[in-house]
């Protein structure tokens, strides 16, 4: 019975957190790009215009671009089926295009967490460890946040997790090779970092890994639309170009300083501040519990998966471009597995009554914390770091966020407003919320909205210096985190 009840409950809880009031989650600027690409890619397939893919976004050599074909095709189909104003008789005309594009990610991630339960149960041979790890992952604020945006990070995580799991857990070697190579190709065709998973694969029998690699090339060749030349040469050229571009300077604000190359420990610090305290603390005891308690799949849990986690973090720590925990999210489900093992064996030491109280408390507190951050889950920082309000003085929080709440507040107070100046990276999202004319002309517009992240990243800009010591008419403050400020030039001139 638990084989049905547990995964069903996990799926429904995951779906509830990810789908509830989906429109309230602000549009991230990258979502606009992926929504447009999804619509175009699906239309190209629908009309048999495969020449479109020969000059698609990943062929450009001027910026880092994930291929992200699996997600764009799935979201493109959802747009044509569910979005309003589509050139097809089959559209149900239910949602705006960006919500229709998000819906597959919501369902895909919710289904994944239910699958995560089955896989962790298979690895540990313990349904309660699997239940603990899965439920905690389902209510993790960062996991929820990335499930509500049309970005590449969660799909990449899913394909990589399934690739490693199918390679090491499927007993039939032929099926294992075929299934894992399909998932590896999906991971690569999402983002080139997907190939990092070959590192732990080489700890298996070498002939199996080599055959899997060649099968991966076959599936990648079949699935990589627009790819016509030598698959190995094209793959190498793409990866080399992406690595070169990832070393280009990208300004960020970290540890209280503006930098184009955050320190090597950047992602470790992200993990320590972004994962809930119970996960961080339980990870400390994982080596003890896994050594003493786990008998099945010991090599997988003590060598192979830890090697993948460490390798992934180390490799992504090399380039200068480092941008938040979502870039290393593929390691997070594995950390939840480790944590689930530690929490389970720690709770087993308690009396049954206290164990029940502890389990209820863990999920009640974790759920409450996540709900507290609705709908801006990505802002979450744990109490170990001092919380997002404290962290904001040392790190950019709420990058490209605050546009919606700022413009709606301004319109509510000044309903006759015709135009506004907006200074910040989420300027491109404003047309989704209002018909007010948006510009960057901060000198002539009466109202000016300034994103807080822009003040941190570009303190020497003329406009930032000008508004620095001016009093705003409204501060867009969300649980202590300042997202943006609104200024009235008429008031400033008095």
PDB file of C-alpha atoms in Angstrom, residues 96-391:
ATOM      1  CA  UNK A  96      -0.924  33.739 -20.875  1.00  0.00           C
ATOM      2  CA  UNK A  97       2.021  32.391 -22.854  1.00  0.00           C
ATOM      3  CA  UNK A  98       4.553  32.476 -20.012  1.00  0.00           C
ATOM      4  CA  UNK A  99       2.208  30.612 -17.620  1.00  0.00           C
ATOM      5  CA  UNK A 100       1.488  28.017 -20.313  1.00  0.00           C
ATOM      6  CA  UNK A 101       5.255  27.637 -20.777  1.00  0.00           C
ATOM      7  CA  UNK A 102       5.768  27.131 -17.023  1.00  0.00           C
ATOM      8  CA  UNK A 103       3.116  24.441 -16.587  1.00  0.00           C
ATOM      9  CA  UNK A 104       5.202  21.523 -18.007  1.00  0.00           C
ATOM     10  CA  UNK A 105       8.032  22.410 -15.607  1.00  0.00           C
ATOM     11  CA  UNK A 106       5.614  22.407 -12.668  1.00  0.00           C
ATOM     12  CA  UNK A 107       4.368  18.917 -13.557  1.00  0.00           C
ATOM     13  CA  UNK A 108       7.771  17.568 -14.610  1.00  0.00           C
ATOM     14  CA  UNK A 109       9.412  18.571 -11.316  1.00  0.00           C
ATOM     15  CA  UNK A 110       6.493  17.244  -9.248  1.00  0.00           C
ATOM     16  CA  UNK A 111       6.638  13.898 -11.056  1.00  0.00           C
ATOM     17  CA  UNK A 112      10.412  13.845 -10.621  1.00  0.00           C
ATOM     18  CA  UNK A 113      10.166  14.145  -6.834  1.00  0.00           C
ATOM     19  CA  UNK A 114       7.795  11.157  -6.793  1.00  0.00           C
ATOM     20  CA  UNK A 115      10.327   9.255  -8.947  1.00  0.00           C
ATOM     21  CA  UNK A 116      13.045  10.469  -6.565  1.00  0.00           C
ATOM     22  CA  UNK A 117      11.177   8.578  -3.828  1.00  0.00           C
ATOM     23  CA  UNK A 118      11.311   5.295  -5.768  1.00  0.00           C
ATOM     24  CA  UNK A 119      14.987   5.705  -6.657  1.00  0.00           C
ATOM     25  CA  UNK A 120      16.107   6.634  -3.136  1.00  0.00           C
ATOM     26  CA  UNK A 121      14.078   3.708  -1.818  1.00  0.00           C
ATOM     27  CA  UNK A 122      15.886   1.428  -4.281  1.00  0.00           C
ATOM     28  CA  UNK A 123      19.282   2.825  -3.300  1.00  0.00           C
ATOM     29  CA  UNK A 124      18.796   2.639   0.482  1.00  0.00           C
ATOM     30  CA  UNK A 125      16.344  -0.275   0.619  1.00  0.00           C
ATOM     31  CA  UNK A 126      14.366   1.829   3.106  1.00  0.00           C
ATOM     32  CA  UNK A 127      11.032   3.465   2.268  1.00  0.00           C
ATOM     33  CA  UNK A 128      11.182   5.781   5.287  1.00  0.00           C
ATOM     34  CA  UNK A 129      14.526   7.273   4.269  1.00  0.00           C
ATOM     35  CA  UNK A 130      13.072   7.774   0.797  1.00  0.00           C
ATOM     36  CA  UNK A 131       9.961   9.394   2.259  1.00  0.00           C
ATOM     37  CA  UNK A 132      11.977  11.773   4.454  1.00  0.00           C
ATOM     38  CA  UNK A 133      14.309  12.826   1.640  1.00  0.00           C
ATOM     39  CA  UNK A 134      11.493  13.239  -0.893  1.00  0.00           C
ATOM     40  CA  UNK A 135       9.173  15.249   1.338  1.00  0.00           C
ATOM     41  CA  UNK A 136      11.978  17.569   2.420  1.00  0.00           C
ATOM     42  CA  UNK A 137      13.015  18.094  -1.208  1.00  0.00           C
ATOM     43  CA  UNK A 138       9.402  18.769  -2.190  1.00  0.00           C
ATOM     44  CA  UNK A 139       9.156  21.696   0.270  1.00  0.00           C
ATOM     45  CA  UNK A 140      12.674  23.058  -0.195  1.00  0.00           C
ATOM     46  CA  UNK A 141      12.337  26.794  -1.065  1.00  0.00           C
ATOM     47  CA  UNK A 142      14.945  26.732  -3.841  1.00  0.00           C
ATOM     48  CA  UNK A 143      13.461  23.571  -5.332  1.00  0.00           C
ATOM     49  CA  UNK A 144      10.030  25.206  -5.362  1.00  0.00           C
ATOM     50  CA  UNK A 145      11.393  28.438  -6.849  1.00  0.00           C
ATOM     51  CA  UNK A 146      13.137  26.717  -9.758  1.00  0.00           C
ATOM     52  CA  UNK A 147       9.991  24.643 -10.402  1.00  0.00           C
ATOM     53  CA  UNK A 148       7.933  27.804 -10.928  1.00  0.00           C
ATOM     54  CA  UNK A 149      10.271  29.396 -13.500  1.00  0.00           C
ATOM     55  CA  UNK A 150      10.953  28.458 -17.114  1.00  0.00           C
ATOM     56  CA  UNK A 151      14.702  27.995 -16.653  1.00  0.00           C
ATOM     57  CA  UNK A 152      17.135  25.221 -17.593  1.00  0.00           C
ATOM     58  CA  UNK A 153      18.364  24.247 -14.131  1.00  0.00           C
ATOM     59  CA  UNK A 154      15.683  21.854 -12.889  1.00  0.00           C
ATOM     60  CA  UNK A 155      15.299  19.940 -16.183  1.00  0.00           C
ATOM     61  CA  UNK A 156      19.095  19.530 -16.234  1.00  0.00           C
ATOM     62  CA  UNK A 157      18.937  18.221 -12.667  1.00  0.00           C
ATOM     63  CA  UNK A 158      16.259  15.688 -13.591  1.00  0.00           C
ATOM     64  CA  UNK A 159      18.086  14.278 -16.634  1.00  0.00           C
ATOM     65  CA  UNK A 160      21.400  14.021 -14.758  1.00  0.00           C
ATOM     66  CA  UNK A 161      19.812  12.339 -11.742  1.00  0.00           C
ATOM     67  CA  UNK A 162      17.994   9.811 -13.921  1.00  0.00           C
ATOM     68  CA  UNK A 163      21.129   9.163 -15.998  1.00  0.00           C
ATOM     69  CA  UNK A 164      23.249   8.275 -12.969  1.00  0.00           C
ATOM     70  CA  UNK A 165      20.451   6.260 -11.351  1.00  0.00           C
ATOM     71  CA  UNK A 166      19.654   4.212 -14.456  1.00  0.00           C
ATOM     72  CA  UNK A 167      23.337   3.546 -15.156  1.00  0.00           C
ATOM     73  CA  UNK A 168      24.064   2.125 -11.701  1.00  0.00           C
ATOM     74  CA  UNK A 169      20.705   0.681 -10.611  1.00  0.00           C
ATOM     75  CA  UNK A 170      19.317  -1.120 -13.677  1.00  0.00           C
ATOM     76  CA  UNK A 171      20.667  -4.664 -13.502  1.00  0.00           C
ATOM     77  CA  UNK A 172      20.223  -5.545 -17.171  1.00  0.00           C
ATOM     78  CA  UNK A 173      23.363  -4.068 -18.740  1.00  0.00           C
ATOM     79  CA  UNK A 174      21.866  -3.521 -22.202  1.00  0.00           C
ATOM     80  CA  UNK A 175      18.812  -1.714 -20.839  1.00  0.00           C
ATOM     81  CA  UNK A 176      20.996   0.235 -18.408  1.00  0.00           C
ATOM     82  CA  UNK A 177      23.244   1.451 -21.231  1.00  0.00           C
ATOM     83  CA  UNK A 178      20.366   2.454 -23.507  1.00  0.00           C
ATOM     84  CA  UNK A 179      18.294   4.224 -20.832  1.00  0.00           C
ATOM     85  CA  UNK A 180      21.227   6.050 -19.242  1.00  0.00           C
ATOM     86  CA  UNK A 181      22.624   7.161 -22.611  1.00  0.00           C
ATOM     87  CA  UNK A 182      19.226   8.642 -23.530  1.00  0.00           C
ATOM     88  CA  UNK A 183      19.167  10.640 -20.293  1.00  0.00           C
ATOM     89  CA  UNK A 184      22.788  11.722 -20.797  1.00  0.00           C
ATOM     90  CA  UNK A 185      21.907  13.035 -24.252  1.00  0.00           C
ATOM     91  CA  UNK A 186      18.913  14.905 -22.787  1.00  0.00           C
ATOM     92  CA  UNK A 187      21.219  16.376 -20.129  1.00  0.00           C
ATOM     93  CA  UNK A 188      23.768  17.525 -22.726  1.00  0.00           C
ATOM     94  CA  UNK A 189      21.031  18.917 -24.976  1.00  0.00           C
ATOM     95  CA  UNK A 190      19.837  20.903 -21.967  1.00  0.00           C
ATOM     96  CA  UNK A 191      23.211  22.275 -20.876  1.00  0.00           C
ATOM     97  CA  UNK A 192      26.818  21.208 -21.626  1.00  0.00           C
ATOM     98  CA  UNK A 193      27.575  20.710 -17.917  1.00  0.00           C
ATOM     99  CA  UNK A 194      25.431  17.587 -18.190  1.00  0.00           C
ATOM    100  CA  UNK A 195      28.502  15.724 -19.456  1.00  0.00           C
ATOM    101  CA  UNK A 196      30.161  16.040 -16.034  1.00  0.00           C
ATOM    102  CA  UNK A 197      28.204  12.954 -15.005  1.00  0.00           C
ATOM    103  CA  UNK A 198      30.615  10.809 -17.046  1.00  0.00           C
ATOM    104  CA  UNK A 199      33.166  11.246 -14.226  1.00  0.00           C
ATOM    105  CA  UNK A 200      31.385   8.924 -11.750  1.00  0.00           C
ATOM    106  CA  UNK A 201      30.390   6.597 -14.590  1.00  0.00           C
ATOM    107  CA  UNK A 202      34.043   5.655 -15.096  1.00  0.00           C
ATOM    108  CA  UNK A 203      34.002   4.024 -11.649  1.00  0.00           C
ATOM    109  CA  UNK A 204      31.898   1.274 -13.193  1.00  0.00           C
ATOM    110  CA  UNK A 205      33.196  -1.365 -15.599  1.00  0.00           C
ATOM    111  CA  UNK A 206      35.093   0.577 -18.252  1.00  0.00           C
ATOM    112  CA  UNK A 207      33.621  -1.312 -21.190  1.00  0.00           C
ATOM    113  CA  UNK A 208      30.109  -0.397 -20.008  1.00  0.00           C
ATOM    114  CA  UNK A 209      31.021   3.288 -19.722  1.00  0.00           C
ATOM    115  CA  UNK A 210      32.668   3.313 -23.163  1.00  0.00           C
ATOM    116  CA  UNK A 211      29.654   1.650 -24.802  1.00  0.00           C
ATOM    117  CA  UNK A 212      27.375   4.113 -22.999  1.00  0.00           C
ATOM    118  CA  UNK A 213      29.440   6.989 -24.364  1.00  0.00           C
ATOM    119  CA  UNK A 214      29.064   5.797 -27.954  1.00  0.00           C
ATOM    120  CA  UNK A 215      25.343   5.181 -27.451  1.00  0.00           C
ATOM    121  CA  UNK A 216      25.101   8.703 -26.051  1.00  0.00           C
ATOM    122  CA  UNK A 217      26.700  10.040 -29.252  1.00  0.00           C
ATOM    123  CA  UNK A 218      24.118   8.170 -31.324  1.00  0.00           C
ATOM    124  CA  UNK A 219      21.161   9.518 -29.346  1.00  0.00           C
ATOM    125  CA  UNK A 220      22.641  13.024 -29.226  1.00  0.00           C
ATOM    126  CA  UNK A 221      23.046  12.897 -33.019  1.00  0.00           C
ATOM    127  CA  UNK A 222      19.412  11.838 -33.425  1.00  0.00           C
ATOM    128  CA  UNK A 223      17.968  14.380 -30.981  1.00  0.00           C
ATOM    129  CA  UNK A 224      20.173  17.404 -31.718  1.00  0.00           C
ATOM    130  CA  UNK A 225      17.998  19.151 -34.276  1.00  0.00           C
ATOM    131  CA  UNK A 226      19.972  21.089 -36.873  1.00  0.00           C
ATOM    132  CA  UNK A 227      23.202  19.185 -36.211  1.00  0.00           C
ATOM    133  CA  UNK A 228      24.475  17.809 -39.539  1.00  0.00           C
ATOM    134  CA  UNK A 229      28.266  17.526 -39.298  1.00  0.00           C
ATOM    135  CA  UNK A 230      30.547  15.326 -37.221  1.00  0.00           C
ATOM    136  CA  UNK A 231      28.854  15.025 -33.823  1.00  0.00           C
ATOM    137  CA  UNK A 232      32.134  14.860 -31.886  1.00  0.00           C
ATOM    138  CA  UNK A 233      33.620  17.917 -33.619  1.00  0.00           C
ATOM    139  CA  UNK A 234      30.422  19.932 -33.203  1.00  0.00           C
ATOM    140  CA  UNK A 235      30.123  18.889 -29.579  1.00  0.00           C
ATOM    141  CA  UNK A 236      33.733  19.828 -28.853  1.00  0.00           C
ATOM    142  CA  UNK A 237      33.367  23.197 -30.613  1.00  0.00           C
ATOM    143  CA  UNK A 238      30.207  23.995 -28.692  1.00  0.00           C
ATOM    144  CA  UNK A 239      31.626  23.006 -25.288  1.00  0.00           C
ATOM    145  CA  UNK A 240      34.938  24.796 -25.900  1.00  0.00           C
ATOM    146  CA  UNK A 241      33.150  27.984 -26.952  1.00  0.00           C
ATOM    147  CA  UNK A 242      30.838  27.848 -23.938  1.00  0.00           C
ATOM    148  CA  UNK A 243      33.774  27.352 -21.575  1.00  0.00           C
ATOM    149  CA  UNK A 244      35.627  30.294 -23.106  1.00  0.00           C
ATOM    150  CA  UNK A 245      32.573  32.526 -22.791  1.00  0.00           C
ATOM    151  CA  UNK A 246      31.981  31.459 -19.188  1.00  0.00           C
ATOM    152  CA  UNK A 247      35.344  33.000 -18.307  1.00  0.00           C
ATOM    153  CA  UNK A 248      34.302  36.402 -19.626  1.00  0.00           C
ATOM    154  CA  UNK A 249      33.815  38.972 -16.896  1.00  0.00           C
ATOM    155  CA  UNK A 250      30.329  39.052 -15.391  1.00  0.00           C
ATOM    156  CA  UNK A 251      29.865  41.526 -12.588  1.00  0.00           C
ATOM    157  CA  UNK A 252      28.337  40.289  -9.345  1.00  0.00           C
ATOM    158  CA  UNK A 253      28.282  41.373  -5.706  1.00  0.00           C
ATOM    159  CA  UNK A 254      29.662  38.849  -3.235  1.00  0.00           C
ATOM    160  CA  UNK A 255      30.937  39.111   0.339  1.00  0.00           C
ATOM    161  CA  UNK A 256      30.330  42.853   0.255  1.00  0.00           C
ATOM    162  CA  UNK A 257      32.457  43.460  -2.845  1.00  0.00           C
ATOM    163  CA  UNK A 258      31.838  43.954  -6.553  1.00  0.00           C
ATOM    164  CA  UNK A 259      33.698  41.244  -8.449  1.00  0.00           C
ATOM    165  CA  UNK A 260      33.868  39.646 -11.889  1.00  0.00           C
ATOM    166  CA  UNK A 261      35.359  36.437 -10.473  1.00  0.00           C
ATOM    167  CA  UNK A 262      33.893  35.268  -7.147  1.00  0.00           C
ATOM    168  CA  UNK A 263      36.217  33.104  -5.025  1.00  0.00           C
ATOM    169  CA  UNK A 264      36.565  29.354  -5.523  1.00  0.00           C
ATOM    170  CA  UNK A 265      34.405  28.612  -2.465  1.00  0.00           C
ATOM    171  CA  UNK A 266      31.451  30.597  -3.887  1.00  0.00           C
ATOM    172  CA  UNK A 267      29.222  27.571  -4.500  1.00  0.00           C
ATOM    173  CA  UNK A 268      30.084  25.945  -1.174  1.00  0.00           C
ATOM    174  CA  UNK A 269      28.958  29.142   0.514  1.00  0.00           C
ATOM    175  CA  UNK A 270      25.781  29.081  -1.580  1.00  0.00           C
ATOM    176  CA  UNK A 271      24.998  25.587  -0.294  1.00  0.00           C
ATOM    177  CA  UNK A 272      25.689  26.573   3.319  1.00  0.00           C
ATOM    178  CA  UNK A 273      23.376  29.582   3.129  1.00  0.00           C
ATOM    179  CA  UNK A 274      20.645  28.332   0.781  1.00  0.00           C
ATOM    180  CA  UNK A 275      19.845  24.853   2.105  1.00  0.00           C
ATOM    181  CA  UNK A 276      17.667  24.623   5.249  1.00  0.00           C
ATOM    182  CA  UNK A 277      19.548  24.245   8.526  1.00  0.00           C
ATOM    183  CA  UNK A 278      18.247  20.725   9.132  1.00  0.00           C
ATOM    184  CA  UNK A 279      19.747  19.613   5.807  1.00  0.00           C
ATOM    185  CA  UNK A 280      23.105  21.278   6.468  1.00  0.00           C
ATOM    186  CA  UNK A 281      23.383  19.909  10.014  1.00  0.00           C
ATOM    187  CA  UNK A 282      22.343  16.370   9.060  1.00  0.00           C
ATOM    188  CA  UNK A 283      24.908  16.281   6.239  1.00  0.00           C
ATOM    189  CA  UNK A 284      27.647  16.576   8.859  1.00  0.00           C
ATOM    190  CA  UNK A 285      26.676  13.173  10.258  1.00  0.00           C
ATOM    191  CA  UNK A 286      26.191  11.452   6.916  1.00  0.00           C
ATOM    192  CA  UNK A 287      29.684   9.852   6.774  1.00  0.00           C
ATOM    193  CA  UNK A 288      29.078   8.249  10.178  1.00  0.00           C
ATOM    194  CA  UNK A 289      25.617   6.852   9.465  1.00  0.00           C
ATOM    195  CA  UNK A 290      26.345   5.660   5.928  1.00  0.00           C
ATOM    196  CA  UNK A 291      29.423   3.786   7.135  1.00  0.00           C
ATOM    197  CA  UNK A 292      27.695   2.058  10.057  1.00  0.00           C
ATOM    198  CA  UNK A 293      24.116   1.595   8.899  1.00  0.00           C
ATOM    199  CA  UNK A 294      23.933   1.300   5.112  1.00  0.00           C
ATOM    200  CA  UNK A 295      24.707  -2.152   3.730  1.00  0.00           C
ATOM    201  CA  UNK A 296      23.190  -1.986   0.237  1.00  0.00           C
ATOM    202  CA  UNK A 297      24.750   0.082  -2.592  1.00  0.00           C
ATOM    203  CA  UNK A 298      27.569   1.131  -0.267  1.00  0.00           C
ATOM    204  CA  UNK A 299      29.972   2.016  -3.085  1.00  0.00           C
ATOM    205  CA  UNK A 300      27.290   4.142  -4.740  1.00  0.00           C
ATOM    206  CA  UNK A 301      26.609   6.078  -1.523  1.00  0.00           C
ATOM    207  CA  UNK A 302      30.179   6.415  -0.254  1.00  0.00           C
ATOM    208  CA  UNK A 303      32.219   6.872  -3.441  1.00  0.00           C
ATOM    209  CA  UNK A 304      30.281   7.292  -6.691  1.00  0.00           C
ATOM    210  CA  UNK A 305      27.644   9.868  -5.760  1.00  0.00           C
ATOM    211  CA  UNK A 306      29.979  11.889  -3.481  1.00  0.00           C
ATOM    212  CA  UNK A 307      32.476  11.943  -6.377  1.00  0.00           C
ATOM    213  CA  UNK A 308      29.788  13.353  -8.673  1.00  0.00           C
ATOM    214  CA  UNK A 309      28.776  16.003  -6.125  1.00  0.00           C
ATOM    215  CA  UNK A 310      32.355  17.109  -5.488  1.00  0.00           C
ATOM    216  CA  UNK A 311      33.333  17.013  -9.186  1.00  0.00           C
ATOM    217  CA  UNK A 312      30.329  19.059 -10.253  1.00  0.00           C
ATOM    218  CA  UNK A 313      30.941  21.755  -7.646  1.00  0.00           C
ATOM    219  CA  UNK A 314      34.681  21.895  -8.354  1.00  0.00           C
ATOM    220  CA  UNK A 315      34.304  22.109 -12.142  1.00  0.00           C
ATOM    221  CA  UNK A 316      31.689  24.857 -11.951  1.00  0.00           C
ATOM    222  CA  UNK A 317      33.907  26.729  -9.502  1.00  0.00           C
ATOM    223  CA  UNK A 318      36.658  27.115 -12.124  1.00  0.00           C
ATOM    224  CA  UNK A 319      35.041  29.635 -14.546  1.00  0.00           C
ATOM    225  CA  UNK A 320      34.799  33.284 -13.576  1.00  0.00           C
ATOM    226  CA  UNK A 321      31.052  33.321 -14.189  1.00  0.00           C
ATOM    227  CA  UNK A 322      29.300  32.136 -11.017  1.00  0.00           C
ATOM    228  CA  UNK A 323      25.621  32.940 -10.602  1.00  0.00           C
ATOM    229  CA  UNK A 324      23.780  31.476  -7.642  1.00  0.00           C
ATOM    230  CA  UNK A 325      22.824  28.065  -6.350  1.00  0.00           C
ATOM    231  CA  UNK A 326      20.714  27.206  -9.390  1.00  0.00           C
ATOM    232  CA  UNK A 327      23.917  26.606 -11.375  1.00  0.00           C
ATOM    233  CA  UNK A 328      24.835  23.701  -9.087  1.00  0.00           C
ATOM    234  CA  UNK A 329      21.291  22.506  -8.457  1.00  0.00           C
ATOM    235  CA  UNK A 330      21.990  19.059 -10.025  1.00  0.00           C
ATOM    236  CA  UNK A 331      23.830  18.087  -6.812  1.00  0.00           C
ATOM    237  CA  UNK A 332      21.004  19.152  -4.477  1.00  0.00           C
ATOM    238  CA  UNK A 333      18.756  16.035  -4.751  1.00  0.00           C
ATOM    239  CA  UNK A 334      21.754  13.887  -3.840  1.00  0.00           C
ATOM    240  CA  UNK A 335      22.423  16.059  -0.785  1.00  0.00           C
ATOM    241  CA  UNK A 336      18.808  15.508   0.237  1.00  0.00           C
ATOM    242  CA  UNK A 337      19.341  11.758  -0.078  1.00  0.00           C
ATOM    243  CA  UNK A 338      22.396  11.988   2.198  1.00  0.00           C
ATOM    244  CA  UNK A 339      20.428  14.137   4.625  1.00  0.00           C
ATOM    245  CA  UNK A 340      17.471  11.727   4.629  1.00  0.00           C
ATOM    246  CA  UNK A 341      19.803   8.896   5.669  1.00  0.00           C
ATOM    247  CA  UNK A 342      21.235  10.918   8.561  1.00  0.00           C
ATOM    248  CA  UNK A 343      17.865  12.183   9.790  1.00  0.00           C
ATOM    249  CA  UNK A 344      16.318   8.709   9.681  1.00  0.00           C
ATOM    250  CA  UNK A 345      19.039   7.020  11.726  1.00  0.00           C
ATOM    251  CA  UNK A 346      19.178   9.907  14.168  1.00  0.00           C
ATOM    252  CA  UNK A 347      15.405   9.720  14.728  1.00  0.00           C
ATOM    253  CA  UNK A 348      15.680   5.952  15.173  1.00  0.00           C
ATOM    254  CA  UNK A 349      17.590   6.589  18.386  1.00  0.00           C
ATOM    255  CA  UNK A 350      14.540   8.326  19.877  1.00  0.00           C
ATOM    256  CA  UNK A 351      11.582   6.789  21.687  1.00  0.00           C
ATOM    257  CA  UNK A 352       8.609   6.213  19.361  1.00  0.00           C
ATOM    258  CA  UNK A 353       6.609   9.084  20.892  1.00  0.00           C
ATOM    259  CA  UNK A 354       9.472  11.579  20.596  1.00  0.00           C
ATOM    260  CA  UNK A 355      10.293  10.322  17.115  1.00  0.00           C
ATOM    261  CA  UNK A 356       6.729  11.071  16.003  1.00  0.00           C
ATOM    262  CA  UNK A 357       6.876  14.544  17.549  1.00  0.00           C
ATOM    263  CA  UNK A 358      10.248  15.194  15.880  1.00  0.00           C
ATOM    264  CA  UNK A 359       9.000  14.148  12.423  1.00  0.00           C
ATOM    265  CA  UNK A 360       5.864  16.289  12.708  1.00  0.00           C
ATOM    266  CA  UNK A 361       7.948  19.236  13.916  1.00  0.00           C
ATOM    267  CA  UNK A 362      10.459  18.902  11.073  1.00  0.00           C
ATOM    268  CA  UNK A 363       7.803  19.019   8.376  1.00  0.00           C
ATOM    269  CA  UNK A 364       5.666  21.621  10.120  1.00  0.00           C
ATOM    270  CA  UNK A 365       8.615  23.993  10.538  1.00  0.00           C
ATOM    271  CA  UNK A 366      10.010  23.314   7.054  1.00  0.00           C
ATOM    272  CA  UNK A 367       6.623  23.859   5.402  1.00  0.00           C
ATOM    273  CA  UNK A 368       5.998  27.038   7.390  1.00  0.00           C
ATOM    274  CA  UNK A 369       9.387  28.447   6.417  1.00  0.00           C
ATOM    275  CA  UNK A 370       8.735  27.736   2.740  1.00  0.00           C
ATOM    276  CA  UNK A 371       5.256  29.265   2.850  1.00  0.00           C
ATOM    277  CA  UNK A 372       6.704  32.349   4.527  1.00  0.00           C
ATOM    278  CA  UNK A 373       8.696  33.027   1.347  1.00  0.00           C
ATOM    279  CA  UNK A 374       5.738  32.617  -1.032  1.00  0.00           C
ATOM    280  CA  UNK A 375       5.827  33.622  -3.863  1.00  0.00           C
ATOM    281  CA  UNK A 376       9.479  34.751  -3.872  1.00  0.00           C
ATOM    282  CA  UNK A 377      10.962  31.423  -2.786  1.00  0.00           C
ATOM    283  CA  UNK A 378      14.327  32.098  -4.423  1.00  0.00           C
ATOM    284  CA  UNK A 379      15.060  34.847  -1.894  1.00  0.00           C
ATOM    285  CA  UNK A 380      15.274  32.271   0.913  1.00  0.00           C
ATOM    286  CA  UNK A 381      18.404  32.193   3.070  1.00  0.00           C
ATOM    287  CA  UNK A 382      18.707  30.002   6.167  1.00  0.00           C
ATOM    288  CA  UNK A 383      19.078  31.207   9.762  1.00  0.00           C
ATOM    289  CA  UNK A 384      22.713  30.091   9.746  1.00  0.00           C
ATOM    290  CA  UNK A 385      23.413  32.951   7.327  1.00  0.00           C
ATOM    291  CA  UNK A 386      21.259  35.386   9.308  1.00  0.00           C
ATOM    292  CA  UNK A 387      18.407  35.327   6.804  1.00  0.00           C
ATOM    293  CA  UNK A 388      18.009  37.269   3.541  1.00  0.00           C
ATOM    294  CA  UNK A 389      17.798  40.681   5.215  1.00  0.00           C
ATOM    295  CA  UNK A 390      21.268  40.260   6.730  1.00  0.00           C
ATOM    296  CA  UNK A 391      22.755  38.568   3.667  1.00  0.00           C
TER     297      UNK A 391
END
